């Protein structure tokens, strides 16, 4: 009995060893986001096995790499449940070694080597080691239990495409806590971003303590109420609730230090001379009228700006920036310069006197008030230059006499950036048509939280090239990088913040970091799945549109069909119906383009083991004009060209999002004049079209609509017309215009929608041509 007992206990260690050998193993995947520049799998080398005995080692007395080691240990614990010890030393056995070993001039570059004995991260600097750690973090699988973690042998050489990889965060319209800002920085680090553009002041709130001007936070950080709904909604409604919040200087320092540990530089923005109503409410003598002012309760552009002719204004700015530069070690300070109405200056005796004294005059290029703004911007730029800092401004800073050393942030499309680079300015690209992440990211806006408008899906971000092709090689060197902007008028809480930037930041990260020649959207989608799992692990609230079915429609005038291409993340099976029934796993499997030639309801669903996508639904209505040949007199705007001219007759009507790709937009005074060939003569009694209206964005209804018919395509006669009233206040929505007439026989029909050539003063775009957006034309 005694011997048997001993033999049983002797078997227990062996049993434990056998059980451990049977432990499930999971493997790392180096196909991460952003995609590294070079990945070489070493197939003849055994892998590295990560276990509890693995150590993370860093050079002795290197505090920066010690911080990196602690960060990596936490990442490993979060993903694998393994507690890894850290220490200093060079023992290469079963270790992850962090070291600085510069191999090229790019300070953020690194090399990651994995073999059976160790993992080595060589950085060109501490920042390079940090990004190597982010690579390893994202490569590791997420363990459900205590599985073995296998890392295949690999050589990775990586470095960023751009030195400036930014994300913007507006905390003036809505305020976010210190911990929420830190989480925003954590999210940036995950995406290899290195610059936070922090928008701290605006008309709706001053969010940073300035000790010399205490009223900026005592008064300027609080508004009495906030607009409910969209700016274009009428009548305006307000919540009647006080809204407030600001950061003390100690909190600012805490956030700046936290960012530095994530190798993120914070560039503060004090927007001037416009967007200053919160400051004017605090110190009304700084305005042209002297007030009284209040912290603005609505969105848009306020006409109340800093008084350029008041000497106190320049002293105020000098004093504010004295404190700003003590809080932010960034080499750059952002000074705004956007959306500054000049109406107050035009009627201000002090401003007019200063212009006369300084000899500031209008010329063929700019008004004297635009040159007056340049006077202020150059004063601030020169003041900061004496303090050893550089300035960044929005692209309006080019209007007038811009300081040659200012860096330009191009937001009104790319034109400002192109002009700036051609003039020798450094440029950061952030065009609102691609990089404004407060825009909708789905076409079905009724299911989305309220957004400012527009439509920027993840694919558009991924395919964006921030370096304009019209620049010369020397001019292209002025493009420092690219940045997404998040304005928070319609983003009241941090969960919503995360929803708007994730996973769009994943696409942005690849645009900022990866080699453009290696970029492939389908490959990116295949890699995105692991990133989404990491969002889940970190409990980030991300938008799941990318998991849904995506559809692209093309009008084919030769077959008379609307051709539909369906896709989804990871090429999951897609099942669809056309008869209005709910799709399921028993429905038809999508394999090639669907050709639709009659009124139908397309519904589709992606079937996945972990759960199905939302049901995609699109109604197509066919009429005599659907998928018929169509020509335009004036081409649509390049940014709003939908799927080409056929967008107007593909059977699909656009919704309230004018940038959805379902509308054709015409700018700069162009009209929508479309001629449709019905292919044979037929009786016609009516024609209709839809217009999208968003006056807050300069998108107006047609001024006039008329219909002409022809039998030969040469001689036309007008059969109906409609004059549309000019609105007197902001409007938003879709309007259907139907023009009826007595039965006529014709083969060709010409429909004209004439745009508004001068928008009214109340629009915020006085005397400039409006956009006109038109979609589905119907003929019956």
Coordinates of N, CA and C in Angstrom, one line a residue, residues 178-258:
X178 N -10.5 64.8 -17.8 CA -9.1 64.5 -17.9 C -8.9 63.0 -18.3
X179 N -9.6 62.1 -17.6 CA -9.5 60.7 -17.9 C -10.0 60.3 -19.4
X180 N -11.0 61.1 -19.8 CA -11.4 60.8 -21.2 C -10.4 61.3 -22.2
X181 N -9.7 62.4 -21.9 CA -8.7 62.9 -22.8 C -7.5 61.9 -22.8
X182 N -7.2 61.3 -21.6 CA -6.2 60.3 -21.6 C -6.5 59.1 -22.4
X183 N -7.8 58.7 -22.3 CA -8.2 57.5 -23.2 C -8.1 57.8 -24.6
X184 N -8.4 59.1 -25.0 CA -8.2 59.5 -26.4 C -6.8 59.3 -26.8
X185 N -5.8 59.7 -25.9 CA -4.4 59.6 -26.2 C -4.0 58.1 -26.3
X186 N -4.6 57.2 -25.4 CA -4.4 55.8 -25.5 C -4.8 55.3 -26.9
X187 N -6.0 55.7 -27.4 CA -6.5 55.3 -28.7 C -5.5 55.7 -29.8
X188 N -5.0 57.0 -29.6 CA -4.1 57.5 -30.6 C -2.8 56.6 -30.7
X189 N -2.3 56.2 -29.5 CA -1.1 55.4 -29.4 C -1.3 54.1 -30.1
X190 N -2.4 53.5 -30.0 CA -2.8 52.2 -30.6 C -2.7 52.3 -32.1
X191 N -2.9 53.5 -32.7 CA -2.9 53.8 -34.1 C -1.7 54.5 -34.6
X192 N -0.6 54.5 -33.8 CA 0.7 55.0 -34.2 C 0.6 56.5 -34.5
X193 N -0.3 57.2 -33.8 CA -0.4 58.7 -34.0 C 0.6 59.4 -33.0
X194 N 1.1 60.5 -33.4 CA 2.1 61.2 -32.6 C 1.8 62.6 -32.3
X195 N 0.6 63.1 -32.7 CA 0.3 64.5 -32.5 C -1.2 64.7 -32.2
X196 N -1.5 65.3 -31.0 CA -2.9 65.7 -30.7 C -3.0 67.2 -30.9
X197 N -3.9 67.6 -31.8 CA -4.2 69.0 -32.0 C -5.4 69.3 -31.1
X198 N -5.2 70.0 -30.0 CA -6.2 70.2 -29.0 C -6.9 71.5 -29.1
X199 N -8.1 71.5 -29.6 CA -8.9 72.8 -29.8 C -9.5 73.2 -28.5
X200 N -8.9 74.2 -27.8 CA -9.3 74.5 -26.4 C -10.2 75.6 -26.2
X201 N -10.4 76.5 -27.3 CA -11.2 77.7 -27.1 C -12.0 77.9 -28.3
X202 N -13.2 78.4 -28.1 CA -14.1 78.8 -29.2 C -15.3 79.7 -28.7
X203 N -16.2 80.0 -29.6 CA -17.3 80.8 -29.2 C -18.1 80.2 -28.0
X204 N -18.2 78.9 -28.0 CA -19.1 78.2 -27.1 C -18.4 77.8 -25.7
X205 N -17.1 78.1 -25.6 CA -16.5 77.8 -24.3 C -15.0 78.0 -24.3
X206 N -14.5 78.6 -23.3 CA -13.0 78.7 -23.1 C -12.6 77.7 -22.0
X207 N -11.7 76.7 -22.4 CA -11.6 75.5 -21.6 C -10.2 75.4 -20.9
X208 N -9.4 76.4 -20.9 CA -8.1 76.4 -20.3 C -7.9 77.5 -19.3
X209 N -7.4 77.3 -18.1 CA -7.1 78.3 -17.1 C -6.0 79.2 -17.6
X210 N -6.2 80.5 -17.6 CA -5.2 81.5 -17.8 C -5.2 82.4 -16.6
X211 N -4.1 82.3 -15.8 CA -4.1 82.9 -14.4 C -4.2 84.4 -14.5
X212 N -3.6 85.1 -15.5 CA -3.7 86.5 -15.6 C -5.1 87.0 -16.0
X213 N -5.9 86.1 -16.6 CA -7.2 86.5 -17.0 C -8.2 85.5 -16.5
X214 N -8.5 85.5 -15.2 CA -9.3 84.5 -14.5 C -10.8 84.5 -15.0
X215 N -11.3 85.6 -15.6 CA -12.7 85.6 -16.0 C -12.8 84.7 -17.3
X216 N -11.8 84.3 -18.0 CA -11.9 83.4 -19.1 C -12.5 82.1 -18.7
X217 N -12.2 81.6 -17.5 CA -12.8 80.4 -17.0 C -14.0 80.7 -16.1
X218 N -13.9 81.8 -15.4 CA -15.0 82.1 -14.5 C -16.3 82.3 -15.2
X219 N -16.2 83.0 -16.4 CA -17.3 83.3 -17.2 C -17.3 82.6 -18.5
X220 N -16.1 82.6 -19.2 CA -16.0 82.0 -20.5 C -16.2 80.5 -20.7
X221 N -16.0 79.8 -19.6 CA -16.2 78.3 -19.6 C -17.6 77.9 -19.4
X222 N -18.5 78.8 -19.3 CA -19.9 78.4 -19.0 C -20.9 79.0 -19.9
X223 N -21.8 78.2 -20.5 CA -22.9 78.8 -21.3 C -24.2 78.5 -20.7
X224 N -25.2 79.3 -20.9 CA -26.4 79.2 -20.2 C -27.3 78.0 -20.7
X225 N -27.1 77.6 -21.9 CA -27.9 76.5 -22.5 C -27.2 76.1 -23.8
X226 N -27.7 75.1 -24.5 CA -27.1 74.5 -25.7 C -28.2 74.2 -26.7
X227 N -27.9 74.5 -27.9 CA -28.8 74.2 -29.0 C -29.2 72.7 -29.0
X228 N -30.5 72.4 -29.2 CA -30.9 71.0 -29.4 C -31.2 70.8 -30.9
X229 N -30.7 69.6 -31.4 CA -30.9 69.3 -32.8 C -29.8 69.9 -33.6
X230 N -30.1 70.0 -34.9 CA -29.2 70.5 -35.9 C -29.3 72.0 -36.1
X231 N -28.2 72.7 -36.4 CA -28.3 74.1 -36.7 C -29.3 74.5 -37.7
X232 N -29.5 73.6 -38.7 CA -30.4 73.9 -39.8 C -31.9 73.7 -39.4
X233 N -32.2 73.1 -38.2 CA -33.5 72.8 -37.8 C -34.2 74.2 -37.5
X234 N -35.5 74.3 -37.9 CA -36.3 75.4 -37.5 C -37.6 75.0 -37.0
X235 N -38.1 75.7 -35.9 CA -37.4 76.7 -35.2 C -36.3 76.2 -34.3
X236 N -35.4 77.0 -33.9 CA -34.3 76.6 -33.0 C -34.9 76.3 -31.6
X237 N -34.3 75.2 -31.0 CA -34.7 74.8 -29.7 C -33.5 74.7 -28.8
X238 N -33.6 75.0 -27.5 CA -32.5 74.9 -26.6 C -32.9 74.1 -25.4
X239 N -31.9 73.6 -24.7 CA -32.2 72.7 -23.6 C -32.4 73.4 -22.2
X240 N -32.0 74.7 -22.2 CA -32.2 75.4 -20.9 C -31.3 75.0 -19.8
X241 N -30.2 74.3 -20.1 CA -29.3 73.7 -19.0 C -28.0 74.4 -19.1
X242 N -27.4 74.8 -17.9 CA -26.1 75.4 -17.9 C -25.1 74.3 -18.3
X243 N -24.1 74.7 -19.1 CA -23.1 73.7 -19.5 C -21.7 74.4 -19.3
X244 N -20.8 73.7 -18.6 CA -19.6 74.3 -18.2 C -18.5 73.2 -18.1
X245 N -17.2 73.7 -17.9 CA -16.1 72.8 -17.7 C -14.8 73.5 -18.3
X246 N -13.7 73.3 -17.5 CA -12.4 73.7 -18.0 C -11.3 72.9 -17.3
X247 N -10.1 73.0 -17.9 CA -9.0 72.3 -17.3 C -8.1 73.4 -16.5
X248 N -7.7 73.0 -15.3 CA -6.8 73.8 -14.6 C -5.4 73.6 -15.2
X249 N -4.5 74.5 -14.8 CA -3.2 74.4 -15.4 C -2.5 73.1 -14.9
X250 N -2.8 72.7 -13.7 CA -2.2 71.4 -13.2 C -2.8 70.2 -14.0
X251 N -4.0 70.3 -14.3 CA -4.6 69.2 -15.1 C -4.0 69.2 -16.5
X252 N -3.7 70.4 -17.1 CA -3.1 70.5 -18.4 C -1.7 69.8 -18.3
X253 N -0.9 70.1 -17.3 CA 0.4 69.5 -17.2 C 0.3 68.0 -17.1
X254 N -0.7 67.5 -16.3 CA -0.9 66.1 -16.1 C -1.2 65.4 -17.5
X255 N -2.0 66.0 -18.3 CA -2.3 65.4 -19.6 C -1.1 65.5 -20.5
X256 N -0.4 66.6 -20.5 CA 0.8 66.7 -21.4 C 1.8 65.7 -21.0
X257 N 2.0 65.4 -19.7 CA 3.0 64.4 -19.3 C 2.5 63.0 -19.7
X258 N 1.2 62.8 -19.6 CA 0.7 61.5 -20.0 C 0.9 61.2 -21.5

